[in-house]
XYZ file of C-alpha atoms in Angstrom:
424
model
C 13.207 -38.032 11.402
C 14.356 -36.261 14.560
C 18.016 -36.038 15.335
C 19.137 -39.395 16.655
C 19.927 -39.570 20.357
C 21.476 -42.980 20.480
C 25.243 -43.111 20.341
C 25.267 -45.665 17.571
C 22.901 -44.017 15.163
C 24.256 -40.474 15.744
C 27.812 -41.624 14.922
C 26.803 -43.874 11.985
C 24.855 -40.943 10.415
C 27.586 -38.417 11.032
C 30.190 -40.626 9.440
C 28.067 -41.546 6.373
C 27.166 -45.147 7.144
C 23.527 -45.009 6.771
C 21.636 -45.195 3.467
C 18.192 -46.424 4.488
C 16.327 -47.654 7.585
C 13.008 -49.346 8.010
C 11.959 -47.171 11.104
C 14.735 -44.781 12.057
C 12.871 -43.205 15.100
C 11.747 -46.492 16.447
C 15.149 -47.968 16.095
C 16.795 -44.972 17.829
C 14.443 -45.363 20.734
C 15.244 -49.098 20.974
C 19.051 -48.503 20.827
C 18.607 -46.075 23.752
C 16.632 -48.531 25.803
C 19.437 -51.097 25.902
C 21.793 -53.385 24.029
C 20.667 -54.512 20.618
C 21.973 -57.479 18.703
C 22.562 -56.853 14.962
C 23.783 -59.049 12.163
C 25.435 -58.864 8.781
C 25.538 -61.787 6.461
C 28.475 -62.864 4.342
C 28.364 -65.621 1.754
C 31.463 -67.690 1.493
C 32.351 -67.053 -2.180
C 35.977 -66.538 -1.674
C 38.560 -67.288 0.970
C 38.794 -63.582 2.159
C 36.720 -60.460 2.078
C 37.754 -57.454 0.181
C 37.533 -53.689 0.716
C 33.920 -53.662 -0.751
C 32.797 -55.432 2.563
C 34.676 -52.980 4.749
C 31.740 -50.543 5.252
C 29.622 -53.209 6.991
C 32.666 -54.537 8.937
C 33.432 -51.037 10.169
C 29.724 -50.512 11.039
C 29.765 -53.729 13.156
C 32.820 -52.400 14.867
C 31.104 -49.068 15.573
C 28.011 -51.037 16.919
C 30.184 -52.959 19.276
C 31.917 -49.818 20.524
C 28.569 -48.396 21.227
C 27.725 -51.274 23.593
C 25.794 -53.467 21.287
C 26.264 -57.034 20.097
C 27.476 -57.850 16.607
C 26.504 -61.152 15.053
C 28.617 -62.320 12.007
C 26.445 -64.731 9.915
C 28.422 -67.025 7.593
C 26.383 -68.178 4.667
C 27.346 -71.783 4.628
C 23.823 -72.641 3.463
C 23.072 -69.733 1.153
C 26.382 -69.879 -0.551
C 25.152 -73.105 -2.123
C 22.541 -70.901 -3.932
C 24.280 -67.674 -4.598
C 22.802 -64.176 -4.061
C 21.536 -62.800 -7.396
C 21.721 -59.198 -6.068
C 23.715 -57.011 -8.383
C 24.662 -59.885 -10.650
C 23.976 -60.293 -14.317
C 24.467 -64.089 -14.195
C 24.373 -66.897 -11.744
C 27.350 -67.380 -9.421
C 29.297 -70.514 -9.852
C 28.149 -73.238 -7.391
C 30.617 -74.313 -4.768
C 30.969 -77.677 -3.244
C 30.985 -78.123 0.590
C 34.799 -78.427 0.856
C 35.314 -75.091 -0.973
C 32.680 -73.324 1.223
C 34.380 -74.611 4.412
C 37.700 -73.508 3.169
C 36.471 -70.021 2.253
C 34.604 -69.785 5.665
C 37.876 -70.379 7.521
C 39.674 -67.612 5.576
C 36.865 -65.179 6.259
C 36.893 -65.844 9.917
C 40.412 -64.634 10.147
C 39.477 -61.219 8.713
C 36.888 -60.411 11.400
C 39.224 -61.086 14.340
C 41.144 -57.895 13.287
C 38.063 -55.617 13.585
C 35.673 -56.891 16.289
C 36.094 -58.741 19.512
C 34.566 -62.230 19.854
C 33.633 -63.761 23.189
C 30.881 -64.649 25.708
C 30.318 -61.079 27.081
C 27.163 -59.096 26.455
C 28.619 -56.972 23.670
C 31.127 -59.554 22.384
C 30.612 -60.668 18.852
C 29.493 -64.156 17.843
C 29.853 -65.931 14.570
C 27.213 -68.351 13.335
C 26.574 -70.414 10.156
C 23.161 -70.563 8.567
C 23.813 -74.006 7.355
C 23.059 -74.990 10.992
C 19.366 -74.370 10.280
C 18.934 -74.188 6.493
C 20.441 -77.709 6.070
C 17.621 -79.049 8.212
C 14.707 -77.447 6.424
C 12.125 -79.695 4.781
C 10.683 -78.444 1.534
C 6.843 -78.840 2.213
C 7.072 -77.325 5.789
C 9.078 -74.431 4.334
C 6.492 -73.717 1.691
C 3.662 -73.999 4.142
C 5.133 -72.073 7.148
C 7.442 -69.530 5.386
C 6.504 -69.471 1.660
C 2.881 -68.538 2.226
C 4.078 -65.178 3.615
C 5.753 -64.143 0.358
C 4.080 -62.594 -2.621
C 5.547 -63.564 -5.971
C 4.444 -60.327 -7.516
C 6.591 -58.422 -4.999
C 9.541 -60.825 -5.453
C 9.410 -60.221 -9.140
C 9.479 -56.431 -8.539
C 12.728 -56.710 -6.527
C 15.778 -55.132 -8.413
C 17.748 -58.385 -8.135
C 15.035 -60.182 -10.064
C 13.653 -57.413 -12.207
C 16.988 -56.328 -13.630
C 17.669 -59.928 -14.741
C 14.355 -60.394 -16.378
C 14.414 -56.868 -18.061
C 17.773 -57.864 -19.710
C 16.431 -61.344 -20.728
C 19.128 -62.898 -18.541
C 18.272 -66.261 -16.907
C 17.400 -66.435 -13.297
C 17.159 -69.952 -11.843
C 14.498 -71.020 -9.482
C 17.328 -71.680 -7.036
C 18.373 -67.999 -7.030
C 14.677 -66.896 -6.954
C 14.483 -68.510 -3.566
C 17.388 -66.624 -2.104
C 15.110 -63.848 -0.687
C 13.168 -66.310 1.236
C 16.085 -67.971 2.879
C 17.718 -64.713 3.729
C 14.489 -63.506 5.423
C 14.290 -66.871 7.235
C 17.911 -66.290 8.471
C 16.705 -63.049 10.199
C 13.773 -64.721 11.869
C 15.920 -67.619 12.994
C 18.612 -65.387 14.450
C 15.851 -63.438 16.265
C 14.576 -66.659 17.737
C 17.981 -68.152 18.696
C 20.025 -65.014 19.598
C 17.488 -62.244 20.105
C 18.643 -60.435 17.051
C 16.703 -57.307 16.272
C 18.519 -55.624 13.460
C 19.925 -56.664 10.042
C 22.624 -54.481 8.386
C 23.595 -54.791 4.709
C 24.419 -52.944 1.518
C 21.682 -50.933 -0.177
C 21.405 -53.688 -2.827
C 20.136 -55.841 -0.016
C 17.162 -53.643 0.832
C 14.473 -55.834 -0.617
C 15.869 -58.930 1.185
C 16.153 -57.094 4.426
C 12.621 -55.764 4.364
C 11.348 -59.206 3.548
C 13.045 -60.482 6.712
C 11.541 -57.638 8.836
C 8.034 -58.445 7.558
C 8.600 -62.185 7.967
C 9.467 -61.754 11.569
C 6.244 -59.692 12.154
C 4.036 -62.208 10.381
C 5.416 -65.461 11.742
C 6.352 -64.306 15.337
C 4.911 -60.860 15.856
C 8.450 -59.394 16.354
C 9.472 -55.802 15.851
C 12.696 -56.096 13.782
C 14.688 -53.378 12.056
C 16.707 -53.154 8.777
C 19.465 -50.692 8.044
C 21.436 -50.428 4.897
C 24.745 -48.851 4.015
C 25.530 -47.021 0.723
C 27.248 -48.951 -1.908
C 30.644 -47.191 -2.152
C 32.045 -46.093 -5.493
C 34.994 -43.768 -6.000
C 34.448 -40.191 -7.312
C 35.147 -41.453 -10.800
C 32.455 -44.147 -10.471
C 34.711 -47.126 -9.976
C 33.159 -49.796 -7.614
C 34.925 -49.836 -4.245
C 37.386 -52.605 -3.662
C 38.202 -53.192 -7.364
C 41.487 -52.091 -9.042
C 43.271 -52.928 -12.274
C 45.302 -55.398 -10.243
C 42.138 -57.168 -8.957
C 40.171 -57.058 -5.706
C 41.664 -55.391 -2.651
C 41.678 -58.271 -0.172
C 41.759 -57.783 3.601
C 44.256 -60.560 4.381
C 47.916 -60.207 3.957
C 48.273 -63.464 2.102
C 46.253 -62.120 -0.821
C 47.396 -58.399 -0.684
C 50.532 -57.348 1.276
C 50.170 -54.556 3.840
C 52.284 -52.326 1.579
C 49.933 -52.815 -1.370
C 47.018 -52.141 0.970
C 48.587 -49.023 2.218
C 49.268 -47.903 -1.423
C 45.611 -48.509 -2.318
C 44.493 -45.986 0.229
C 47.262 -43.649 -0.613
C 46.136 -43.519 -4.191
C 42.615 -42.411 -3.191
C 41.130 -39.853 -5.462
C 41.294 -36.315 -3.996
C 37.501 -35.998 -3.878
C 37.102 -39.194 -1.822
C 39.647 -38.518 0.912
C 37.377 -36.914 3.475
C 34.537 -39.434 2.936
C 36.963 -42.385 3.258
C 38.530 -41.008 6.372
C 35.092 -40.957 7.913
C 34.124 -44.416 6.835
C 37.339 -46.361 7.086
C 39.253 -44.834 9.982
C 38.340 -43.874 13.509
C 39.872 -40.406 13.551
C 37.634 -37.838 15.251
C 35.517 -35.856 12.876
C 37.011 -32.619 13.794
C 40.443 -33.916 12.928
C 39.134 -35.141 9.618
C 37.651 -31.790 8.859
C 40.985 -30.203 9.429
C 42.710 -32.689 7.134
C 40.223 -31.900 4.373
C 41.375 -28.237 4.565
C 45.050 -28.962 4.501
C 47.458 -30.712 2.152
C 45.492 -33.484 0.383
C 48.541 -35.680 -0.059
C 49.280 -35.654 3.660
C 45.590 -36.353 4.334
C 46.043 -39.421 1.925
C 48.980 -40.694 3.960
C 46.941 -40.319 7.112
C 44.129 -42.224 5.582
C 46.468 -45.016 4.289
C 48.317 -45.467 7.636
C 45.080 -45.401 9.770
C 43.207 -47.824 7.478
C 46.190 -50.208 7.397
C 46.597 -50.077 11.189
C 42.970 -51.461 11.553
C 43.508 -54.222 9.044
C 47.140 -55.276 9.476
C 48.293 -53.681 12.720
C 50.520 -50.811 13.828
C 53.787 -52.270 12.880
C 52.740 -53.339 9.369
C 51.242 -49.948 8.764
C 54.346 -48.048 9.856
C 56.562 -50.347 7.740
C 54.357 -49.689 4.726
C 54.451 -45.916 5.310
C 58.300 -45.944 5.764
C 58.784 -47.962 2.498
C 56.611 -45.567 0.683
C 58.437 -42.530 2.069
C 61.705 -44.135 0.929
C 60.396 -44.629 -2.563
C 58.473 -41.290 -2.996
C 60.023 -39.088 -0.562
C 63.625 -39.160 -2.066
C 65.244 -40.199 1.266
C 68.187 -41.360 -0.785
C 69.240 -40.311 -4.371
C 71.220 -42.676 -6.633
C 72.815 -42.023 -9.961
C 74.223 -44.327 -12.471
C 74.494 -48.096 -12.272
C 73.821 -50.092 -9.128
C 75.063 -53.586 -8.553
C 71.816 -55.466 -8.340
C 73.373 -58.342 -6.248
C 73.943 -55.786 -3.505
C 70.996 -53.457 -2.456
C 73.381 -50.564 -2.038
C 70.851 -49.042 0.301
C 68.131 -48.848 -2.298
C 64.582 -49.031 -0.927
C 63.138 -52.478 -1.200
C 59.433 -53.137 -1.857
C 58.301 -56.779 -1.226
C 55.800 -58.228 -3.711
C 54.375 -61.699 -3.426
C 56.343 -64.147 -5.526
C 53.210 -65.614 -7.170
C 52.440 -62.239 -8.576
C 55.748 -62.305 -10.533
C 55.458 -66.020 -11.411
C 52.154 -65.273 -13.092
C 53.779 -62.452 -15.003
C 52.767 -58.790 -14.615
C 52.515 -55.911 -17.178
C 55.403 -53.562 -16.626
C 52.973 -50.607 -15.843
C 51.289 -52.570 -13.004
C 54.667 -53.460 -11.438
C 55.673 -49.769 -11.384
C 52.428 -48.944 -9.485
C 52.809 -51.871 -7.063
C 56.446 -50.770 -6.413
C 55.195 -47.267 -5.541
C 57.011 -45.534 -8.514
C 53.715 -44.415 -9.999
C 50.554 -43.419 -8.151
C 48.192 -44.766 -10.886
C 48.160 -47.037 -13.956
C 47.769 -43.960 -16.064
C 50.845 -42.371 -14.523
C 52.827 -45.597 -15.080
C 51.838 -45.875 -18.649
C 52.904 -42.220 -19.265
C 56.201 -42.929 -17.626
C 56.858 -45.873 -19.970
C 55.729 -43.889 -23.023
C 58.087 -40.965 -22.193
C 61.077 -43.409 -21.922
C 61.506 -42.814 -18.186
C 60.865 -46.452 -17.034
C 63.757 -48.980 -16.815
C 63.877 -52.553 -15.514
C 67.423 -53.762 -14.481
C 68.627 -50.526 -16.163
C 67.073 -51.585 -19.483
C 64.610 -49.345 -21.085
C 60.975 -50.483 -21.030
C 59.781 -50.155 -24.581
C 56.159 -51.311 -24.153
C 53.948 -50.614 -21.156
C 52.389 -54.003 -21.398
C 55.728 -55.849 -21.412
C 55.469 -58.771 -19.075
C 57.725 -58.961 -16.133
C 58.326 -62.410 -14.812
C 60.949 -64.468 -12.849
C 63.130 -64.422 -15.852
C 63.751 -60.712 -15.081
C 65.636 -61.643 -11.904
C 69.296 -60.980 -12.225
C 71.595 -64.130 -11.831
C 72.147 -65.069 -8.182
C 69.731 -62.356 -7.054
C 66.187 -62.127 -5.707
C 65.729 -58.630 -6.846
C 64.367 -56.689 -9.788
C 65.565 -53.215 -10.054
C 62.988 -50.558 -11.212
C 63.874 -46.983 -12.196
C 61.646 -44.130 -12.794
C 63.771 -41.325 -14.368
C 67.334 -40.886 -13.215
C 66.845 -40.341 -9.492
C 64.091 -42.744 -8.324
C 65.212 -46.428 -7.944
C 63.756 -49.347 -6.032
C 64.396 -53.013 -5.549
C 61.533 -55.343 -5.901
C 62.060 -58.256 -3.630
C 60.057 -61.468 -3.819
C 58.245 -62.603 -0.628
């Protein structure tokens, strides 16, 4: 394709957001002609989104900043089926109350990243249950199903991989492609939506929607996919040994979120700065050439500002600096009932109530930058909890480890680094 001239596509390509597009040149021309409405769909399988969804969220943000209109589609209807894409088995089916609860939690995430309202470029949020719940089976087969080839549906990765592995695929899941394609056509009819954005694993479903719009209504629609993000070591983005990296503070604190980005692998720093911050590309290029650890701190703070706000990001950075930067040095015993000036790291109480392996707690507290480093710290005899040697890296730390009349657990890494874990 020629070099894009629309602001949105030029920026999206430069920052690494684009994997595939159904017709890049035609989309570029359409974007230059005026505002375009585009949507991303999110099924309500949890009460928050995690970092794995952040690529599409950031792309919707860029779309809005370029003068176009984002549509956030909540899958109140399709969640009842479950998208088989990238899954080896069927998702658990949720009831209506669980879907509604999850939808409310997800709505809160988007308000941090994009502006909702009634203006021409203001985002809107819609629920596909509004139209899918009203569909009648025979009319759906006659008016929509006739445009789909079973041969082609069987060739889609989401279906083929299940069948190749002799893993069951229900008829319910098999219909997901049809309903997602119908969503696109319905959004085009209701809101003038012309583009669907999704991860590269959604390519088959997106193309099906583009073709359905052409066949049913003679519309010119566009599909654009983002790359599925994995770390340089091949780990799927958004997953850690401690679980998913959620985008709301109730499920993962701003400090934990900051630490997630601070622990980015060296090879990923530049890429993640382009995708998950809004720093100018020239500044990112300069950071890539400088001190990699300073670049990681910039990444962590900039990403946390977008998700949790300036104050929370600065607080997380200051806490980390107190822990890692050696702002204060302490020797010998410290009275745990008095913080004595020790840096404090808040950790959700339920994490401790459930019990955490010692090595995970040292990572959460910022005394180790990775699980591997924490394990080595324990094995070398350098890890202490309440001044007692941690003999086993998987030793469980729980509420019983709180000192009497105290809400703190003291962690020590070597002789000079100490921190108080406080329970939120």
